[in-house]
mmCIF file of C-alpha atoms in Angstrom:
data_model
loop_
_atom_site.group_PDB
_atom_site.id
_atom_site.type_symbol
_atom_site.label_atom_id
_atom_site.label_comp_id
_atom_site.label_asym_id
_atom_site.label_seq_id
_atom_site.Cartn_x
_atom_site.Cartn_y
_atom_site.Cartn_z
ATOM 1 C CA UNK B 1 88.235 110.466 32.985
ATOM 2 C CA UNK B 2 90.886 108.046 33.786
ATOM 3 C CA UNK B 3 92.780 106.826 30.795
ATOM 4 C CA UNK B 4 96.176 105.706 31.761
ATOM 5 C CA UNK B 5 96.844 103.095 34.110
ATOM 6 C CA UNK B 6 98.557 105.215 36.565
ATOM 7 C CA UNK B 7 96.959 108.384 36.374
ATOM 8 C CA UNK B 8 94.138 106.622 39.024
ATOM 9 C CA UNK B 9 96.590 107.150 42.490
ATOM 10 C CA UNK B 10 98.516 110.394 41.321
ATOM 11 C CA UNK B 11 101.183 112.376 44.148
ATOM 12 C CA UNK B 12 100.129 116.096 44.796
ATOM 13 C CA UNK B 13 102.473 118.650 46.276
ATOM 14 C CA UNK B 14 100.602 120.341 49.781
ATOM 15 C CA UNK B 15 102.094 123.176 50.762
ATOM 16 C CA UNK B 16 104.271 123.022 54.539
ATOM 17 C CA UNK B 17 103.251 119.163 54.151
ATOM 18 C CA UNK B 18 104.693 116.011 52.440
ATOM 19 C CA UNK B 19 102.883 115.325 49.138
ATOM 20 C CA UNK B 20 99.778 113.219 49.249
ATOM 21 C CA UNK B 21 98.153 111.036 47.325
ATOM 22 C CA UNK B 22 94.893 112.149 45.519
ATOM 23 C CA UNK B 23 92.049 110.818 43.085
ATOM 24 C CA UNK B 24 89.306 112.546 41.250
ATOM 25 C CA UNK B 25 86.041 110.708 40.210
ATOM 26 C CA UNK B 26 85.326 111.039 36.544
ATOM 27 C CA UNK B 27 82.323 112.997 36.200
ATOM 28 C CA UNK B 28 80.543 110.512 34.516
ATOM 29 C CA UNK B 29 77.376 112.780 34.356
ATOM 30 C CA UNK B 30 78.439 114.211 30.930
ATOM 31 C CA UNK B 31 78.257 110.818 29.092
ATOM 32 C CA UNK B 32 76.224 110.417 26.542
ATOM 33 C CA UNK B 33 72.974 108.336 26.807
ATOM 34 C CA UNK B 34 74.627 105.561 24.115
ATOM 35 C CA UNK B 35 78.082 106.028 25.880
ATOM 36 C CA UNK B 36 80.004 103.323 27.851
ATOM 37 C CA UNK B 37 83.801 103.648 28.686
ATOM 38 C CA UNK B 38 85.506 100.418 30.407
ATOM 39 C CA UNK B 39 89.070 100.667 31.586
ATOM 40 C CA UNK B 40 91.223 97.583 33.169
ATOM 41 C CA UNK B 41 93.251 99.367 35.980
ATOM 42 C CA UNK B 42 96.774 98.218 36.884
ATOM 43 C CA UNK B 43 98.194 100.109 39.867
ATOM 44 C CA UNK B 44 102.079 100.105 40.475
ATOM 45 C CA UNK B 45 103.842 102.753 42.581
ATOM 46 C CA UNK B 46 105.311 103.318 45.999
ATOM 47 C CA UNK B 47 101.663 104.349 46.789
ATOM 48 C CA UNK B 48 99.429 100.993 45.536
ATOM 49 C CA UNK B 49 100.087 97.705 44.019
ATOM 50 C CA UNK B 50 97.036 95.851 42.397
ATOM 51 C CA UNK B 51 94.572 95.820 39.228
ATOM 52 C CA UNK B 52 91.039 96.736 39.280
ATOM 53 C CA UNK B 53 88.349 97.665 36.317
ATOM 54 C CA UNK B 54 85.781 100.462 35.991
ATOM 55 C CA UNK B 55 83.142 100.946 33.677
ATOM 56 C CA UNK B 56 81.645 104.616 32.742
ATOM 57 C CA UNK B 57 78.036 104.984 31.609
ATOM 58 C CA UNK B 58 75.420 108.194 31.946
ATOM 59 C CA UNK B 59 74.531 108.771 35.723
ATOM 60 C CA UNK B 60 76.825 105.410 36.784
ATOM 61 C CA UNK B 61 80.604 104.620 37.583
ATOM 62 C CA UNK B 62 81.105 101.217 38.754
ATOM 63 C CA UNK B 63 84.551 100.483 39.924
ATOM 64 C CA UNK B 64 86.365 97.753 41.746
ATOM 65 C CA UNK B 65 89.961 97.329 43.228
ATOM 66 C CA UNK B 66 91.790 94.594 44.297
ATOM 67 C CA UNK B 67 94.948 95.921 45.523
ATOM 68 C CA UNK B 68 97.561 96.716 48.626
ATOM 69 C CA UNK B 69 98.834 99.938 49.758
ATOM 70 C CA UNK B 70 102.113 100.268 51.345
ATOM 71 C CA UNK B 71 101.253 102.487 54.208
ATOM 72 C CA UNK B 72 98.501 104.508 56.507
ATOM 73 C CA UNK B 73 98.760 107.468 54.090
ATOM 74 C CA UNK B 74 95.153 108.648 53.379
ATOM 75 C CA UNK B 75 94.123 109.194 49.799
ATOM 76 C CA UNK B 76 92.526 112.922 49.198
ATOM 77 C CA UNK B 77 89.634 112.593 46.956
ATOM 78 C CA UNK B 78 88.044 114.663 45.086
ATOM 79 C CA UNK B 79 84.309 115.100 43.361
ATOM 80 C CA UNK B 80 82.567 117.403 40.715
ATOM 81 C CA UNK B 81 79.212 117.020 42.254
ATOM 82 C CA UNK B 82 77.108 114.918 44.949
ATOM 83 C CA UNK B 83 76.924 111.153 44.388
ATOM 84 C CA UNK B 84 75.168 108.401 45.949
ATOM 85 C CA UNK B 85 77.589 105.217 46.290
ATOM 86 C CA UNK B 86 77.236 101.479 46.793
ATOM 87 C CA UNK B 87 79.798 100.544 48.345
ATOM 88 C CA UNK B 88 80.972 96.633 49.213
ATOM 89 C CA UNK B 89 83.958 95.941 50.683
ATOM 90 C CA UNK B 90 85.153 92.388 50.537
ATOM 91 C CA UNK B 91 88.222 92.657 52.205
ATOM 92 C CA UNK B 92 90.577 94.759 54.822
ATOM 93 C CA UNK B 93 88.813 97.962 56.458
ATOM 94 C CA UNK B 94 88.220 101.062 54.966
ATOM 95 C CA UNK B 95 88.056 104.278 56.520
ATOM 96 C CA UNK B 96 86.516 107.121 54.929
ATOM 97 C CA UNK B 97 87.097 110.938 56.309
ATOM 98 C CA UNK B 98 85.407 114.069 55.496
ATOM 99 C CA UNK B 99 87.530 117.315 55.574
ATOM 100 C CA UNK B 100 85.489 118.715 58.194
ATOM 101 C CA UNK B 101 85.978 115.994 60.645
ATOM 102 C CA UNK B 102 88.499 114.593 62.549
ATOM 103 C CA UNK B 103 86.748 111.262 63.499
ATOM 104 C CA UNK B 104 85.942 109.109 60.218
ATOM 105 C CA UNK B 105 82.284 109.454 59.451
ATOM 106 C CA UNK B 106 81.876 105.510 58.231
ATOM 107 C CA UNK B 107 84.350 102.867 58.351
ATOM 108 C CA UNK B 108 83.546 99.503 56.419
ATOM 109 C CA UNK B 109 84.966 96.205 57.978
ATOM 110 C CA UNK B 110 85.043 93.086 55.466
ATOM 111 C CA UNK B 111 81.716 92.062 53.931
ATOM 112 C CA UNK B 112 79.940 95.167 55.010
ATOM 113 C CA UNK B 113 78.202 97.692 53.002
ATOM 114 C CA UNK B 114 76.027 100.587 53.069
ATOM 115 C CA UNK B 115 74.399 102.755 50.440
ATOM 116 C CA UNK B 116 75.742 106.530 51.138
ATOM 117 C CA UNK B 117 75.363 110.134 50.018
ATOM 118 C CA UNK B 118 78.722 111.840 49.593
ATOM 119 C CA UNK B 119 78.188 115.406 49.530
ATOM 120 C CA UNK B 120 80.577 117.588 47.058
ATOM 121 C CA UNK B 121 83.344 118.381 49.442
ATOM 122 C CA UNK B 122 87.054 116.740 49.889
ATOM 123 C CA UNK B 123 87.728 113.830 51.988
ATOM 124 C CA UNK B 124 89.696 110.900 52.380
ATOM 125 C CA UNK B 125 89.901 107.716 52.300
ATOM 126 C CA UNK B 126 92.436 105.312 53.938
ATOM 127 C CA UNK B 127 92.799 101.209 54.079
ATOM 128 C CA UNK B 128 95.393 98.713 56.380
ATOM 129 C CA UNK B 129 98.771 98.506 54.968
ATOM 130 C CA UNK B 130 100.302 95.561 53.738
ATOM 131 C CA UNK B 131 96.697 93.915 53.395
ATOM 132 C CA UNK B 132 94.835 92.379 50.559
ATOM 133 C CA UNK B 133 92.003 95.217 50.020
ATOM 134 C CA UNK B 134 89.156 93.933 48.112
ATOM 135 C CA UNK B 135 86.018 96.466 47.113
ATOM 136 C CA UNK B 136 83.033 97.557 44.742
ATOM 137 C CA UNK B 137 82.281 100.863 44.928
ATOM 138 C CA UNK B 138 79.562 101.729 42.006
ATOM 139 C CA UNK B 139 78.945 105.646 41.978
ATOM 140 C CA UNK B 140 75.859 107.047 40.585
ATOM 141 C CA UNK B 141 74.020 110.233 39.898
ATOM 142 C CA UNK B 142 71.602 112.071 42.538
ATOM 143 C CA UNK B 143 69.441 111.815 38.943
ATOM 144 C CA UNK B 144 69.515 108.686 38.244
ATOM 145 C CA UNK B 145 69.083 107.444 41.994
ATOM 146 C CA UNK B 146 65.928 109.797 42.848
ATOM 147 C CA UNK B 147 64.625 108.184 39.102
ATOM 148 C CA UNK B 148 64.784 105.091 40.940
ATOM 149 C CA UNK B 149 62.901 105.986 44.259
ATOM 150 C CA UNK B 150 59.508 107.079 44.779
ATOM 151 C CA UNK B 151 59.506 110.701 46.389
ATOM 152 C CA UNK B 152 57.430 109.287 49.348
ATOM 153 C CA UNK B 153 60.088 107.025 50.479
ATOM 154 C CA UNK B 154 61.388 108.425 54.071
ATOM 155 C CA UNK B 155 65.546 108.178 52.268
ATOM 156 C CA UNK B 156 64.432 110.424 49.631
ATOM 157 C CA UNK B 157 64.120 113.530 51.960
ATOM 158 C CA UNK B 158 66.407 112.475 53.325
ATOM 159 C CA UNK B 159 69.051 112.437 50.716
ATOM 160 C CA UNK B 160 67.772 115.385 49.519
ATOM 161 C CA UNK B 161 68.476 117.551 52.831
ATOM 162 C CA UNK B 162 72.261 115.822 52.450
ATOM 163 C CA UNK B 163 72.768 117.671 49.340
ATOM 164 C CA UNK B 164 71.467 120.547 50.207
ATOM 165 C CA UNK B 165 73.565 120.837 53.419
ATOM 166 C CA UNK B 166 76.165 119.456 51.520
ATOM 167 C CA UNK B 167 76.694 116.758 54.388
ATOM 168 C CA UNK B 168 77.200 112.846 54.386
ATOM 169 C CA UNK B 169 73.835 110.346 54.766
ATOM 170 C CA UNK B 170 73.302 106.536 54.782
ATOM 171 C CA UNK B 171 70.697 104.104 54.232
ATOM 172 C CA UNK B 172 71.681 102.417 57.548
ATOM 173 C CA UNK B 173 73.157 103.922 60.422
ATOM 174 C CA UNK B 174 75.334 100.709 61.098
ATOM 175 C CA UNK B 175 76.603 99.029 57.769
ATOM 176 C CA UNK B 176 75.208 96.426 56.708
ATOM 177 C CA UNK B 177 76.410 92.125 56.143
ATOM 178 C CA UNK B 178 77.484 91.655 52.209
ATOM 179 C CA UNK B 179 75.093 88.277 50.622
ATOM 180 C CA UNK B 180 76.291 86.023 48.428
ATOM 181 C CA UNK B 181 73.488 87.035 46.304
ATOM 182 C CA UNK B 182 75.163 90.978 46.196
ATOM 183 C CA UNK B 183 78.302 89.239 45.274
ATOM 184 C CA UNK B 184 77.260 87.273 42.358
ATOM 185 C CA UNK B 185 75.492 90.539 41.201
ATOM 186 C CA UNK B 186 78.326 92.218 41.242
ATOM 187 C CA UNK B 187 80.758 89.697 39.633
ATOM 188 C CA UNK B 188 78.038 89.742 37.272
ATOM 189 C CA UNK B 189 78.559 93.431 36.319
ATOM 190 C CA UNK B 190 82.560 92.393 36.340
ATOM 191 C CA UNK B 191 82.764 90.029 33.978
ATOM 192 C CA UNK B 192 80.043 90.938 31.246
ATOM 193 C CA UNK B 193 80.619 90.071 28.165
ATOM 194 C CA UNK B 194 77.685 92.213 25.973
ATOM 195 C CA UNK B 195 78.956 95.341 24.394
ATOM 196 C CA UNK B 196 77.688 98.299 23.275
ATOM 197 C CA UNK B 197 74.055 99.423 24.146
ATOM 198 C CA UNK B 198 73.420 95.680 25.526
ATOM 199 C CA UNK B 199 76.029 96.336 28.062
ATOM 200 C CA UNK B 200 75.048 99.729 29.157
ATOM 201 C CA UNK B 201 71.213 98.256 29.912
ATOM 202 C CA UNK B 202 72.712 95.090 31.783
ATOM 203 C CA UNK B 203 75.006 97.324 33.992
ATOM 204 C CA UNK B 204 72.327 99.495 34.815
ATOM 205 C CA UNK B 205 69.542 97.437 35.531
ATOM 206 C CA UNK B 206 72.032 95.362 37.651
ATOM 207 C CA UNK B 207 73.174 98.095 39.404
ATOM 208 C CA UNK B 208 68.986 98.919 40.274
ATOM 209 C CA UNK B 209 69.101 95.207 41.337
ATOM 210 C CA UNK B 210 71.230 95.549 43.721
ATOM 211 C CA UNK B 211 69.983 98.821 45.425
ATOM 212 C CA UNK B 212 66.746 96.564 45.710
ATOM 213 C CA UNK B 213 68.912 94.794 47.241
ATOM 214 C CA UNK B 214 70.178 97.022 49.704
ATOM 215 C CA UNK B 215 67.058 98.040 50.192
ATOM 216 C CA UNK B 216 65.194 94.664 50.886
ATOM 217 C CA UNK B 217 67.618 93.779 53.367
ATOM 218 C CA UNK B 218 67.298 97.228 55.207
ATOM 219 C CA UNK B 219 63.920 97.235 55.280
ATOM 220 C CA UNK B 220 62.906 93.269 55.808
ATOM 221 C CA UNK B 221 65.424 91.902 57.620
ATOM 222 C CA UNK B 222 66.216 91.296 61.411
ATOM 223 C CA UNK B 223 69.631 92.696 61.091
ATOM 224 C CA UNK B 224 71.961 91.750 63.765
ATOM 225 C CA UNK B 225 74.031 94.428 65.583
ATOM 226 C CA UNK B 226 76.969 93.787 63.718
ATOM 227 C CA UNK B 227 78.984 96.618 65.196
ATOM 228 C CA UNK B 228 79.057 94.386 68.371
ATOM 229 C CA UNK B 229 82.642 94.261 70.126
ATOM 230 C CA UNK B 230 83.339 91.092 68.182
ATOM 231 C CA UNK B 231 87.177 90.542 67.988
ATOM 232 C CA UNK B 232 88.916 90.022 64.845
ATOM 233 C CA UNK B 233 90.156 86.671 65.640
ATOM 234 C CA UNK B 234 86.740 85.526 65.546
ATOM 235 C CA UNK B 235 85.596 87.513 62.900
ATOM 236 C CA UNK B 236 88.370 85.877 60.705
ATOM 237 C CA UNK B 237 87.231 82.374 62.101
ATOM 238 C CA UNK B 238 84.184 83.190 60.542
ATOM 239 C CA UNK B 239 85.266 84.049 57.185
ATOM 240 C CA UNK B 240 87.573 80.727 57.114
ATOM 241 C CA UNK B 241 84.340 79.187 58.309
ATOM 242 C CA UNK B 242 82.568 80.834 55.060
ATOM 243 C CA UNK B 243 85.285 79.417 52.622
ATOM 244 C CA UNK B 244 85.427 75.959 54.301
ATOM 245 C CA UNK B 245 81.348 75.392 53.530
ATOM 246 C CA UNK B 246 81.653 77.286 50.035
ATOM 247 C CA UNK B 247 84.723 74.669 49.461
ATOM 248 C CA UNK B 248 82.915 71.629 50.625
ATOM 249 C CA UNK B 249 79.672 71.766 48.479
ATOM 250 C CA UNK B 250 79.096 68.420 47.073
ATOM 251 C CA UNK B 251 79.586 67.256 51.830
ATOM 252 C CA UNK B 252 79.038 69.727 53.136
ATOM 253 C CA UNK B 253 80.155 69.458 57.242
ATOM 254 C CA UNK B 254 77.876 69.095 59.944
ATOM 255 C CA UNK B 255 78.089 72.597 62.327
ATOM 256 C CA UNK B 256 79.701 70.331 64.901
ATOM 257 C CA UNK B 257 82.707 69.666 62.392
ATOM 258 C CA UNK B 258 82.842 72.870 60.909
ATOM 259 C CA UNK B 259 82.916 74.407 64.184
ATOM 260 C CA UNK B 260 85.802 72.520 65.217
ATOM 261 C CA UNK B 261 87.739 72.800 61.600
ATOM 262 C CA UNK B 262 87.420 76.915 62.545
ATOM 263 C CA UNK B 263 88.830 76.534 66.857
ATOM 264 C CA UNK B 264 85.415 77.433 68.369
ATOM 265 C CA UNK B 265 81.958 75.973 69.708
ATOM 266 C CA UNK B 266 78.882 75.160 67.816
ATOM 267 C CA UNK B 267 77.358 78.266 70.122
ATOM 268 C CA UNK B 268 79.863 81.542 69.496
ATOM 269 C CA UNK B 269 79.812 79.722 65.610
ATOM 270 C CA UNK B 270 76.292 79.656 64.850
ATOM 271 C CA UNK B 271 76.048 83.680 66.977
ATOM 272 C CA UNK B 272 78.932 85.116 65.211
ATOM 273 C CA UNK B 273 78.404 83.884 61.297
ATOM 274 C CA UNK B 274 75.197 85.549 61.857
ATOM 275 C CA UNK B 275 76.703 88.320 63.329
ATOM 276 C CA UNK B 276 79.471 89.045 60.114
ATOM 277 C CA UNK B 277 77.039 87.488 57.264
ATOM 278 C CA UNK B 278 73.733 88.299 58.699
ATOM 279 C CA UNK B 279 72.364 85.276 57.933
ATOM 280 C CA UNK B 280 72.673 81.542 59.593
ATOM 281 C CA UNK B 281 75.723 79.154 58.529
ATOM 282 C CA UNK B 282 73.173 76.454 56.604
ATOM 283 C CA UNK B 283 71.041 79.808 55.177
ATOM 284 C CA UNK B 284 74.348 81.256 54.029
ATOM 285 C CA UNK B 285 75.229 77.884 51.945
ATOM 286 C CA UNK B 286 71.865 77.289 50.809
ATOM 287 C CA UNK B 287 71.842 80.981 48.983
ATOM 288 C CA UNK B 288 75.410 80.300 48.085
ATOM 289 C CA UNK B 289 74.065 76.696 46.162
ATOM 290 C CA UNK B 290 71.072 78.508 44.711
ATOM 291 C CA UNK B 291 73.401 81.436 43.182
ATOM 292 C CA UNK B 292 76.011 79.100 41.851
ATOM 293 C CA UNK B 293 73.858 76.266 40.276
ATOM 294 C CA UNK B 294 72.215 78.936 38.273
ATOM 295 C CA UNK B 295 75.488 80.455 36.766
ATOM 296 C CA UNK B 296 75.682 76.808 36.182
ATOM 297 C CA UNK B 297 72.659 75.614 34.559
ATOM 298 C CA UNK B 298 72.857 77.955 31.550
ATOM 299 C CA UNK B 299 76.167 76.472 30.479
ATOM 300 C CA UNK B 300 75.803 74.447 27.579
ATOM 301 C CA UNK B 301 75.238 70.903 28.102
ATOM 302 C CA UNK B 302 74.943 70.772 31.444
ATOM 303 C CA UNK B 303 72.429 68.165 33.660
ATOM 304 C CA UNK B 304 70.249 69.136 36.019
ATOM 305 C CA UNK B 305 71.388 65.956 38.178
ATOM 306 C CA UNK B 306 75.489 66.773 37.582
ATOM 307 C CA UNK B 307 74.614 70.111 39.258
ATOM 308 C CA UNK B 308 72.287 68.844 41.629
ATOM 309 C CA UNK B 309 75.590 66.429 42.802
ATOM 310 C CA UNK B 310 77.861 69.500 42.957
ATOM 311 C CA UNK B 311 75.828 71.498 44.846
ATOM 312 C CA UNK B 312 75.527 68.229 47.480
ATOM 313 C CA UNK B 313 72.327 67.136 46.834
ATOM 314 C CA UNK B 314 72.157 63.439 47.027
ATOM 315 C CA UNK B 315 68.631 63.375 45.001
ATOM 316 C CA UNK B 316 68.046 65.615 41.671
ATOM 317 C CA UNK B 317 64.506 65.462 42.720
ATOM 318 C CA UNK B 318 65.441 67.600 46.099
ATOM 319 C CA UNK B 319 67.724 69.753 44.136
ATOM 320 C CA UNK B 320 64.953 70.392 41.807
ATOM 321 C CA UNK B 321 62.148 71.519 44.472
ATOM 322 C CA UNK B 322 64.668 73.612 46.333
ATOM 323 C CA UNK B 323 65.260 75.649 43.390
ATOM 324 C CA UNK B 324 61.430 75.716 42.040
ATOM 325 C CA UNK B 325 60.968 77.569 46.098
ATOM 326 C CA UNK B 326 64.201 79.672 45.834
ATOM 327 C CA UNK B 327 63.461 81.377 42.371
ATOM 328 C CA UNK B 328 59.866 80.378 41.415
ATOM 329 C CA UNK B 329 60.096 78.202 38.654
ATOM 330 C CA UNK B 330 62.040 75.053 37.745
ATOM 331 C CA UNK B 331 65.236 74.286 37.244
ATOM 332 C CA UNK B 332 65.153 73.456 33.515
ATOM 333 C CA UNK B 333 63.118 76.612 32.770
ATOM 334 C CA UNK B 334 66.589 77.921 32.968
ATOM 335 C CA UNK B 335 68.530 75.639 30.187
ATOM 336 C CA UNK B 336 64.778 76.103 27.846
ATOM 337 C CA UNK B 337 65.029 80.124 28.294
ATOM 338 C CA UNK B 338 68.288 80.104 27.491
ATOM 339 C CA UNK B 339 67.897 78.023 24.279
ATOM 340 C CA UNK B 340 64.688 79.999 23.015
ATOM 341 C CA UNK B 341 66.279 83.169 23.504
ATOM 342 C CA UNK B 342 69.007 82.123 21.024
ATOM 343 C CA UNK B 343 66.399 80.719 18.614
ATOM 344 C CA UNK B 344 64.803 83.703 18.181
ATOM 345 C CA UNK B 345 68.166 85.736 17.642
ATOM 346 C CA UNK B 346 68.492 83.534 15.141
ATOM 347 C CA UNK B 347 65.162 83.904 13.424
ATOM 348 C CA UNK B 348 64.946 87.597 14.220
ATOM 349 C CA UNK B 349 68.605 88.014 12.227
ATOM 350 C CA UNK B 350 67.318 85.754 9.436
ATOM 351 C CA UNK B 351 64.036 88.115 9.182
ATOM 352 C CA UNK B 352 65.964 91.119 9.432
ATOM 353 C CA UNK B 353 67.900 90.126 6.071
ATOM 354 C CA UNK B 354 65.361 89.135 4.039
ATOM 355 C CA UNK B 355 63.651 92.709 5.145
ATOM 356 C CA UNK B 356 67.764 94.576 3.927
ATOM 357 C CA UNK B 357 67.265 92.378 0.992
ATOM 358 C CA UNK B 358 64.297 93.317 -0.177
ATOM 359 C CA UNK B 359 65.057 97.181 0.494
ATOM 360 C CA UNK B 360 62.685 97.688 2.760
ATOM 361 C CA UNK B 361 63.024 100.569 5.590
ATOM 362 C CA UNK B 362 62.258 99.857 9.605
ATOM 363 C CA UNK B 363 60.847 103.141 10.698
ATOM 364 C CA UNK B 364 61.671 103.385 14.501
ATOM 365 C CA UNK B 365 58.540 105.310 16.343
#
């Protein structure tokens, strides 16, 4: 497991070749059922500059980076075992390569991810220099993922037959467009603040949220061909285009405007958002209002029309029955959850010490 800062990115001598870099995934198989690890990454050599956090539980390793490496060196990685990974890559490209292969067998462009088998065998992994990298990658157990799929599902098999020939297998044959909705999940995960056994079931049950994720979208969804010959000028006009609306809640701009604000038409910007995002510009900021006004609604002392405002409503009222057909149920359901959840802490903790008190035993069956 990976307990010093800089032990992530380590140098390895190869024979008749200039040393590498190399990394070996905890095998977080052995934990223990009531076992969580967390480490806060820094990385700081002539290798990789950046920070990054992972989190260790039984059958899951969850770890993000956001970091730069200095050049095209590949990093050699190594695994005990098969392991299914999520991975999301926010920003630059990565390119993963399997020791057996000369051409990479998946390469993920910003906002793309895929759910993948990697089979136990070496590989590598490279990213751009000199660019802002940007990535989840959560890593969990073929137990824990077949748990979590019935055995008549068609990627079951086929997982299966990737272990067995020890060779690489995806969910989607083209990656797939990151949602805001994935993101917020994932920031979720990132910034929890339970501990302890409360922590290990919101990590996991998150991290089963977003394979239904992954899998909703694969299965539902008109995906566009996003491995289209778009260039990357345009592909980076789309992502300014995606920070311009996310910037400009409370007015938003018309596609006309935005399209101009980005240095293309109303046509290549409504075809190529899709295209990156796979989903329209107005569909894109309407998830992205739904997501952030209900991180905001269980702050405390917050008002339904404050957040209605900031998400550029101009009416509570149409704030209100947007969100009651986005989630199923109303706003304010929300802030009256939130407040009868801590209620009953409270009585439960009063209960429990009168029970200590009066030296009584809770038998746990």
């Amino acid at each position: 497991m990976i307990t010093n800062k800089n032990e992530a990115f380590r140098e390895t001598a190869e024979p008749k070749q200039e040393s590498v870099q190399s990394w070996e995934y905890p095998d977080f198989t052995l934990m223990q059922r009531d076992e969580i690890i967390e480490n806060n990454l820094e990385f700081d050599n002539d290798y990789i500059r950046g920070t990054g956090k992972e989190i260790l539980l039984q059958g899951v390793h969850f770890w993000y980076g956001k970091f730069q490496v200095t050049s095209r060196k590949p990093l050699l990685i190594d695994t005990s075992g098969s392991h299914i990974q999520m991975n999301f890559c926010l920003q630059n490209v990565t390119t993963y390569l399997s020791e057996s292969f000369t051409k990479p067998f998946v390469r993920f462009k910003p906002y793309q991810h895929n759910l993948l088998l990697l089979p136990q065998r070496k590989m590598t992994i490279q990213w751009q220099p000199n660019l802002e990298s940007e990535t989840f990658s959560i890593n969990i157990s073929p137990e824990f993922f077949f748990h979590n799929l019935p055995e008549n599902h068609a990627l079951y098999k086929h997982f299966q037959e990737g272990i067995r020939e020890v060779m690489p297998a995806f969910l989607s044959s083209r990656n797939l467009p990151v949602t805001s909705r994935m993101i917020s999940t994932l920031f979720e995960i990132l910034h929890c603040q339970y501990i302890g056994y409360h922590k290990i079931l919101f990590v996991k049950a998150k991290v089963i949220e977003l394979l239904a994720l992954q899998f909703e979208q694969y299965e539902q969804l008109p995906l566009p061909d996003i491995t289209s010959g778009l260039k990357d000028e345009d592909v980076l006009k789309m992502h300014l285009a995606k920070e311009i609306l996310v910037e400009n809640l409370e007015a938003p701009l018309s596609i006309k405007d935005l399209a101009h604000r980005v240095g293309t038409n109303e046509y290549s910007l409504k075809k190529y958002f899709k295209e990156v995002f796979g989903t329209t510009v107005f569909g894109y900021l309407h998830d992205f209002r739904m997501e952030k006004s209900k991180q905001e609604l269980v702050a405390e002392g917050c008002k339904i029309s404050d957040v209605a405002q900031r998400m550029g409503y101009k009416h509570a009222t149409h704030f209100t029955a947007a969100f009651k057909k986005y989630y199923g149920f109303l706003p304010n359901k929300m802030r009256l959850g939130l407040l009868n959840l801590l209620h009953f802490s409270d009585y439960a903790l009063e209960l429990l010490t009168e029970i200590m008190g009066e030296g009584m035993f809770i038998e746990m069956l």
